mmCIF file of C-alpha atoms in Angstrom:
data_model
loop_
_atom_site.group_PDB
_atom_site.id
_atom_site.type_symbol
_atom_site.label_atom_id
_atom_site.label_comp_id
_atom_site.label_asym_id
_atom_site.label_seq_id
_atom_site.Cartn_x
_atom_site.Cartn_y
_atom_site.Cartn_z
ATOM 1 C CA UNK A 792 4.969 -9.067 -6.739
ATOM 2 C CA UNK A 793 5.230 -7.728 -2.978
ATOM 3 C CA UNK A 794 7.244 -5.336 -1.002
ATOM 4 C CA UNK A 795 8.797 -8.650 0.264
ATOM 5 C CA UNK A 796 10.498 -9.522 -2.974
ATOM 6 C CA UNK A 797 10.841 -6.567 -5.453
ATOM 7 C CA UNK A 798 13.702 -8.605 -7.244
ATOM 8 C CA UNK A 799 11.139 -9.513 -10.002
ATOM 9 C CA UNK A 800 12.044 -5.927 -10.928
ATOM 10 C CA UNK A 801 15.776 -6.355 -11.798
ATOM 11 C CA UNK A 802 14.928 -9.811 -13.504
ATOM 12 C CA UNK A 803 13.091 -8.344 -15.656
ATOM 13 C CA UNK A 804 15.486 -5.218 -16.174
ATOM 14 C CA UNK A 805 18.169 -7.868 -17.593
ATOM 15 C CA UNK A 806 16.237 -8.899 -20.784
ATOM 16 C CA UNK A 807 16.803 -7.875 -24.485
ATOM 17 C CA UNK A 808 16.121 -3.811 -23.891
ATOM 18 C CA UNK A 809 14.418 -4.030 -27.326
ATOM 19 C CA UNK A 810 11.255 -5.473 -25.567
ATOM 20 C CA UNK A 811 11.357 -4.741 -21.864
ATOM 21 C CA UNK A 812 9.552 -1.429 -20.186
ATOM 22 C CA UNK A 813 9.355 -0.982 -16.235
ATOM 23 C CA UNK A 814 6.797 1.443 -15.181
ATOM 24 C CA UNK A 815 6.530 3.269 -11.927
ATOM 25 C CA UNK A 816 3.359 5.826 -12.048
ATOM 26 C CA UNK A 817 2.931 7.643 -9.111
ATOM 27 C CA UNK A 818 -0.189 8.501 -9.140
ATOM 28 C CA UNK A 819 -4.051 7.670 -10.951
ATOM 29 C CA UNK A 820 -3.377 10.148 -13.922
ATOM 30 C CA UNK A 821 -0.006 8.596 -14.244
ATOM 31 C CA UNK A 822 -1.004 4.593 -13.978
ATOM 32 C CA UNK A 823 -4.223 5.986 -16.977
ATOM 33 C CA UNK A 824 -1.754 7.029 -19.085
ATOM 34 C CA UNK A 825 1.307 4.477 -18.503
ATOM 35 C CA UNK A 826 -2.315 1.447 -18.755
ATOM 36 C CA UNK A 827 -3.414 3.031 -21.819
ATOM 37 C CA UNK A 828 -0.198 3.475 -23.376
ATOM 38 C CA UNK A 829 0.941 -0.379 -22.563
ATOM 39 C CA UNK A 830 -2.531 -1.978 -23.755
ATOM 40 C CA UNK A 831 -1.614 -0.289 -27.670
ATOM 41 C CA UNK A 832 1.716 -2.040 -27.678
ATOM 42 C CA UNK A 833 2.826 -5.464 -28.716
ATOM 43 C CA UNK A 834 5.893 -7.782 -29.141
ATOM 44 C CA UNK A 835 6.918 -6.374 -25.152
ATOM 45 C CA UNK A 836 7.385 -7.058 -21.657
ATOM 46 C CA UNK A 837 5.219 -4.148 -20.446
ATOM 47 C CA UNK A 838 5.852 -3.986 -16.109
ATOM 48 C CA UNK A 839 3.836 -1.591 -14.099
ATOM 49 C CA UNK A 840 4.068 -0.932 -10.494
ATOM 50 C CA UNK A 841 1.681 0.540 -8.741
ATOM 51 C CA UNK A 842 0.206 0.121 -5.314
ATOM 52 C CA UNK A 843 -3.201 -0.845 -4.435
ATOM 53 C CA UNK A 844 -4.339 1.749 -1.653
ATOM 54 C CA UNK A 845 -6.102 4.932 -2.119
ATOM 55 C CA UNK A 846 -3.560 7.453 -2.228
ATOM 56 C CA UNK A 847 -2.855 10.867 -3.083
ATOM 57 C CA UNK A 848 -3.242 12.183 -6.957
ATOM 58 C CA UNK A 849 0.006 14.308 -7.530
ATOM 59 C CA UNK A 850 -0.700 15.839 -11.792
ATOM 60 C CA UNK A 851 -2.953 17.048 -13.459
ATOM 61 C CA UNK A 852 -3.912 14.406 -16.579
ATOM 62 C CA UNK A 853 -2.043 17.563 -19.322
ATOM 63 C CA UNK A 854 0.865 17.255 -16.525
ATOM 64 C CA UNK A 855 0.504 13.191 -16.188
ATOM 65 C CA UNK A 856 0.815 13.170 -19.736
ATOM 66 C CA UNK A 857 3.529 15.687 -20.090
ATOM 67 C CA UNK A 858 6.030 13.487 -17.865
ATOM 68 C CA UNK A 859 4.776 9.982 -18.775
ATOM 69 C CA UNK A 860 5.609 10.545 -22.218
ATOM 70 C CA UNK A 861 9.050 11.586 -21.368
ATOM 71 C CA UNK A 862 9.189 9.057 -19.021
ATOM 72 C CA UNK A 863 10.916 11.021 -16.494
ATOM 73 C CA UNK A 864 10.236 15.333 -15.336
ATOM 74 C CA UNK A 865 10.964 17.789 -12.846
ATOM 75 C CA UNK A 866 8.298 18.914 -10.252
ATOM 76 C CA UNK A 867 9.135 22.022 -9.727
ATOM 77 C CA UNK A 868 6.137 23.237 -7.788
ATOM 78 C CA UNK A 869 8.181 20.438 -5.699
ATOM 79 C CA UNK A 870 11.721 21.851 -5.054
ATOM 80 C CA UNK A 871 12.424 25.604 -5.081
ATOM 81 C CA UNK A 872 15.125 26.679 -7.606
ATOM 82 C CA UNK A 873 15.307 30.075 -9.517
ATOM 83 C CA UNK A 874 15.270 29.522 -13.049
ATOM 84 C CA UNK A 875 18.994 29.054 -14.887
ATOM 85 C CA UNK A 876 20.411 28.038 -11.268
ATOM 86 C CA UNK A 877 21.674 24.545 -10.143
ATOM 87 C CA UNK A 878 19.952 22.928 -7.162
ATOM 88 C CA UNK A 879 21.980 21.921 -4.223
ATOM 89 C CA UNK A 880 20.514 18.749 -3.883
ATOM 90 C CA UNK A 881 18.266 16.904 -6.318
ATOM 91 C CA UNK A 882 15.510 14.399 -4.565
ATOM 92 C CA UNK A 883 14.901 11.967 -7.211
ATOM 93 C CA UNK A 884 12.130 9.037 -6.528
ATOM 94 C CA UNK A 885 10.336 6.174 -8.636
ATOM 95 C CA UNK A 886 7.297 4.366 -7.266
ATOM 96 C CA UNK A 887 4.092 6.106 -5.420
ATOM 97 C CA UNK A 888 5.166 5.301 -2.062
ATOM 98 C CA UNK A 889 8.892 6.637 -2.636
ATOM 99 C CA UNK A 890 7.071 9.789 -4.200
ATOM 100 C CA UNK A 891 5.079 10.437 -1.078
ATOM 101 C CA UNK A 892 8.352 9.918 0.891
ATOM 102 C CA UNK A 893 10.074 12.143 -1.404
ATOM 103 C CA UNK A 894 8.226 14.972 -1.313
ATOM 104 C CA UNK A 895 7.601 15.025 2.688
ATOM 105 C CA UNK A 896 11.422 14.926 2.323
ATOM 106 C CA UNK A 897 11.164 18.172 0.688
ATOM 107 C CA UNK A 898 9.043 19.771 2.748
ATOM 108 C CA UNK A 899 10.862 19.219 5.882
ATOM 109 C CA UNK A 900 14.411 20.456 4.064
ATOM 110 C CA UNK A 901 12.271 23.585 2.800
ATOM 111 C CA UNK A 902 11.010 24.179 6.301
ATOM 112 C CA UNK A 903 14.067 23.671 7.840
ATOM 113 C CA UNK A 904 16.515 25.406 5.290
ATOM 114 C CA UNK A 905 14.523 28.029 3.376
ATOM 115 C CA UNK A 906 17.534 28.957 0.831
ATOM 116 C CA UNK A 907 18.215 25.549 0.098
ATOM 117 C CA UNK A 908 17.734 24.879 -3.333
ATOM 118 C CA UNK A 909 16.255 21.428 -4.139
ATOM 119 C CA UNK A 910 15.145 19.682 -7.033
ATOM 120 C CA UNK A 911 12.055 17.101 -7.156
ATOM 121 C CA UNK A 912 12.911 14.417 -10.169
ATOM 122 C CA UNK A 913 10.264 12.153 -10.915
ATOM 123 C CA UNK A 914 10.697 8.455 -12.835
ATOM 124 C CA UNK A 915 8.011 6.956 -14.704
ATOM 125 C CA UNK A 916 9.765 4.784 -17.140
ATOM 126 C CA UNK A 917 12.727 3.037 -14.822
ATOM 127 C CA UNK A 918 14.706 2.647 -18.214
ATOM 128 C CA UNK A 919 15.326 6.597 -18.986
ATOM 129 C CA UNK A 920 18.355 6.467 -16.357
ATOM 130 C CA UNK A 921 19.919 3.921 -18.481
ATOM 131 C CA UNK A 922 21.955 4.906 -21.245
ATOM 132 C CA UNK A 923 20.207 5.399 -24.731
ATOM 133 C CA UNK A 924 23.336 3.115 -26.473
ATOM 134 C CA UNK A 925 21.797 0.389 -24.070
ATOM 135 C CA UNK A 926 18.175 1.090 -24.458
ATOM 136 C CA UNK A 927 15.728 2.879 -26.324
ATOM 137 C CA UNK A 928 13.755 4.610 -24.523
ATOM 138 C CA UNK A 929 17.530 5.760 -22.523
ATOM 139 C CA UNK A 930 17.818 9.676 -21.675
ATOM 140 C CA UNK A 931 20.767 11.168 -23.401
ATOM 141 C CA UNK A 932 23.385 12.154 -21.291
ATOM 142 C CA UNK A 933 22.766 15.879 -21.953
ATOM 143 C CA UNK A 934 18.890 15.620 -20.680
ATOM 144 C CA UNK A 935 19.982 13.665 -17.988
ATOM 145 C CA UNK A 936 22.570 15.837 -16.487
ATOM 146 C CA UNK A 937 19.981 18.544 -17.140
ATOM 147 C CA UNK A 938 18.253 16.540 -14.231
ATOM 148 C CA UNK A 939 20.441 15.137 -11.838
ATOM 149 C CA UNK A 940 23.560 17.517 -12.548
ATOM 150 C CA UNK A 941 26.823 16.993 -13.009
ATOM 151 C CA UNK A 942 28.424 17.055 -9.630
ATOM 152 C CA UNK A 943 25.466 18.016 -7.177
ATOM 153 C CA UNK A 944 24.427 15.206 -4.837
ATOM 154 C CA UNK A 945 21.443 12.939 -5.618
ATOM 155 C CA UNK A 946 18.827 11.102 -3.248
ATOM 156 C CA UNK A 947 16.757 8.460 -4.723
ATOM 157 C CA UNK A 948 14.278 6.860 -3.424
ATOM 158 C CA UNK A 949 13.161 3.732 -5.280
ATOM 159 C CA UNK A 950 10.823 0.801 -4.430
ATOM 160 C CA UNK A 951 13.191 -1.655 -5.118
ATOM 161 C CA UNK A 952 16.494 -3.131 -4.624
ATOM 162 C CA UNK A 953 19.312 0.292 -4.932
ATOM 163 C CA UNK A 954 21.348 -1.596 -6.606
ATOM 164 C CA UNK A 955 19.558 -1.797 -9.964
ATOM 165 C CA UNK A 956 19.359 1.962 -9.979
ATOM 166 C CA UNK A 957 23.414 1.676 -9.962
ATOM 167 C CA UNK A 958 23.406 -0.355 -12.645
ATOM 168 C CA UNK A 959 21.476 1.800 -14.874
ATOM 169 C CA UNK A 960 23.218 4.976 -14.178
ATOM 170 C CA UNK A 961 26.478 3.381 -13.444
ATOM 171 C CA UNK A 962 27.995 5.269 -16.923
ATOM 172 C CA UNK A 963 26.061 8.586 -16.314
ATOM 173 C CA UNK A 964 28.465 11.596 -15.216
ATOM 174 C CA UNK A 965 27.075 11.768 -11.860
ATOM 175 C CA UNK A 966 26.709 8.309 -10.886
ATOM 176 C CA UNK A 967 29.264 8.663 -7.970
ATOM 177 C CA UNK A 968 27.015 11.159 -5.895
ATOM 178 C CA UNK A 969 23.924 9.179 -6.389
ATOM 179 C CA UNK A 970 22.666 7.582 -2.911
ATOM 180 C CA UNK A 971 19.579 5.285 -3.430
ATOM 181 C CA UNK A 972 17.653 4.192 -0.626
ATOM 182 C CA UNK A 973 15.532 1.326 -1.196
ATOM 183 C CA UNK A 974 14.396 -2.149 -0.157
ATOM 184 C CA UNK A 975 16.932 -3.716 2.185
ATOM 185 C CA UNK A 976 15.297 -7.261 3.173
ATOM 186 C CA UNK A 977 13.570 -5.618 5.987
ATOM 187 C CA UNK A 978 9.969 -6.465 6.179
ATOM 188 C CA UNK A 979 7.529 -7.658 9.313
ATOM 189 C CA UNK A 980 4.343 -7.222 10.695
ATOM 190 C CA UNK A 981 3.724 -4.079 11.243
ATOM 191 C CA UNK A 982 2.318 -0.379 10.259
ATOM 192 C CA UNK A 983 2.765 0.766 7.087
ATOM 193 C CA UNK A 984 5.029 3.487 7.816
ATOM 194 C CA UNK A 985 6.975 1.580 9.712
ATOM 195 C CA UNK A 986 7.875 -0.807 7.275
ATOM 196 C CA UNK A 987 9.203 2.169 5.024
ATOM 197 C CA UNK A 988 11.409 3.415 8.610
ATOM 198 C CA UNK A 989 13.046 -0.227 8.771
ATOM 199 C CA UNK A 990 14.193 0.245 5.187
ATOM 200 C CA UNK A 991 15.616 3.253 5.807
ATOM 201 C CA UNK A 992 13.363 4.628 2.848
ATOM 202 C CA UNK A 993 11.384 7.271 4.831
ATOM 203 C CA UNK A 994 10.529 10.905 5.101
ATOM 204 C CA UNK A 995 12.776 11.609 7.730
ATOM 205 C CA UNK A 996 16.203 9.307 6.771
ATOM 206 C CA UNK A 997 15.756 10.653 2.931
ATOM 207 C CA UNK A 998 16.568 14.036 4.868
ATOM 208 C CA UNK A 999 19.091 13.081 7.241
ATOM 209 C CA UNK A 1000 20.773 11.505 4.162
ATOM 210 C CA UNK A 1001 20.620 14.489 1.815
ATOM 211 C CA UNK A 1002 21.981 16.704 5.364
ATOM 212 C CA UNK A 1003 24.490 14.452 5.530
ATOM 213 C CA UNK A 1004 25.650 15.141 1.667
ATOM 214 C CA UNK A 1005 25.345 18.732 2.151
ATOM 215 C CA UNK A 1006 28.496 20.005 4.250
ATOM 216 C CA UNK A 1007 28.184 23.651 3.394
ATOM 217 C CA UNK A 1008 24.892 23.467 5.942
ATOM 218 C CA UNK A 1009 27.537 23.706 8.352
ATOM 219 C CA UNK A 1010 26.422 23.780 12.182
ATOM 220 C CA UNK A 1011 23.151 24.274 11.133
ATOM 221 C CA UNK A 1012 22.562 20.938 10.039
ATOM 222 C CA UNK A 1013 23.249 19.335 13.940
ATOM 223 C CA UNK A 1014 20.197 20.331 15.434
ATOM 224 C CA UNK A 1015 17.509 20.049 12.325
ATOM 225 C CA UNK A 1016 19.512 16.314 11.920
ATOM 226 C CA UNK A 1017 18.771 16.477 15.858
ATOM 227 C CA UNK A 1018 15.150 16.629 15.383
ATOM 228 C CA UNK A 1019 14.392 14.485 12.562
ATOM 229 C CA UNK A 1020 16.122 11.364 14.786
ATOM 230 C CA UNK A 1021 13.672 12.496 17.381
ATOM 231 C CA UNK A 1022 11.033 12.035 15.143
ATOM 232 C CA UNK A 1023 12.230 8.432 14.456
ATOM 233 C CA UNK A 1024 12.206 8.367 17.906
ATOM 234 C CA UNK A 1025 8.720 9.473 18.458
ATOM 235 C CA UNK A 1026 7.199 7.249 15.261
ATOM 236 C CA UNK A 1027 8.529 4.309 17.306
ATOM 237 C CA UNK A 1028 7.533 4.729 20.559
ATOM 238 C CA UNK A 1029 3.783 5.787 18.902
ATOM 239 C CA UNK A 1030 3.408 2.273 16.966
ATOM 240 C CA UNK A 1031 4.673 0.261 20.065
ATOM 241 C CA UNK A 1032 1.696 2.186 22.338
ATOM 242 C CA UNK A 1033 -1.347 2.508 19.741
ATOM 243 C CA UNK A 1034 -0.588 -0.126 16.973
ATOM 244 C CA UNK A 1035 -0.902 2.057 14.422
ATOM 245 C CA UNK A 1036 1.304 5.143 12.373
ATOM 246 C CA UNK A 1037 0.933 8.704 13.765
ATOM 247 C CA UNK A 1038 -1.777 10.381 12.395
ATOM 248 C CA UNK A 1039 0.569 12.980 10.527
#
């Protein structure tokens, strides 16, 4: 399936949990291990999404292999939080182009808030944020408030449509502070980037939103917020002269 019609994703999510897995590897060490591991099964539904560009390679295989087989891990070369301490915002994301979108996300709330504590969550397998009494391969609630914590905002980035990542978390602890951005029917002919700006599912809205959850950023938020709008600004105004995405 497309960008234009990522609903084959929740169809699939509604069948008998016994035989249905949804894959979302990042990366090439990811997709080896997620391929390899779905060609020795049988009797399942076995979806992987993956894009079809050259892109970045985010693990190491140990480290591919590591989070694939959980199905879900922390990048904490990612985020920045001392050890025993609870981020202030986690930046969750499933699907390589959400993961690249993610992570510049981080960067520019690191740049622009050094003592901000954030938290990079990764998901492989889409059906560890449902609960284990609903499927199998579910993330007890313990592990997965060890993730996303109990009461600190979430924002998720997903390839899809947000509203199956409600539906899977719907009964975790902290499903009221999770804000997905996703696909939102928005799709033309244009730069690659821009496609993820009209869906809101960008570098530079994943940080306004998480901002925007954050309160205790006070005034200092107005003018970072300031400049990250500008850059929306500037990404526009760049496509609409050269026909193509910024080189950054």
């Amino acid at each position: 399936f497309s960008h234009q019609d990522p609903g084959f994703v929740d169809h699939v999510a509604n069948k008998k949990a016994d035989i249905v897995r949804i894959y979302f590897p990042p990366d090439a060490n990811t997709l080896l291990w997620v391929a390899d591991h779905c060609l020795a099964t049988y009797d399942r539904v076995n979806v992987i999404v993956v894009g079809k560009q050259p892109s970045r390679q985010w693990l190491a295989l140990e480290e591919a292999k590591r989070d694939c087989a959980a199905g879900i891990g922390t990048w904490e070369w990612a985020g920045k939080v001392p050890q025993g301490e609870e981020p202030d915002v986690v930046i969750a994301c499933a699907g390589d182009v959400p993961t690249l979108e993610g992570l510049a996300a981080v960067a520019l709330l690191r740049e622009a808030f050094p003592d901000l504590k954030i938290r990079l969550v990764n998901v492989v397998d889409l059906m560890t944020l449902q609960s284990p009494e609903h499927h199998p391969h579910g993330l007890a609630d313990e592990g997965f408030d060890a993730l996303f914590t109990t009461s600190r905002p979430v924002i998720f980035a997903y390839h899809g449509y947000p509203s199956l990542i409600h539906k899977l978390t719907y009964k975790r602890t902290n499903h009221r502070n999770i804000h997905v951005r996703g696909y939102q029917e928005e799709g033309t002919t244009t730069t690659p980037f821009d496609m993820v700006v009209i869906n809101e599912l960008d570098r530079f809205h994943l940080a306004l939103e998480a901002i925007r959850r954050l309160p205790e950023l006070g005034e200092r938020s107005e003018p970072v917020a300031q400049r990250l709008r500008q850059k929306l600004e500037e990404h526009h105004a760049y496509i609409v002269e050269h026909g193509d995405d910024m080189p950054e």
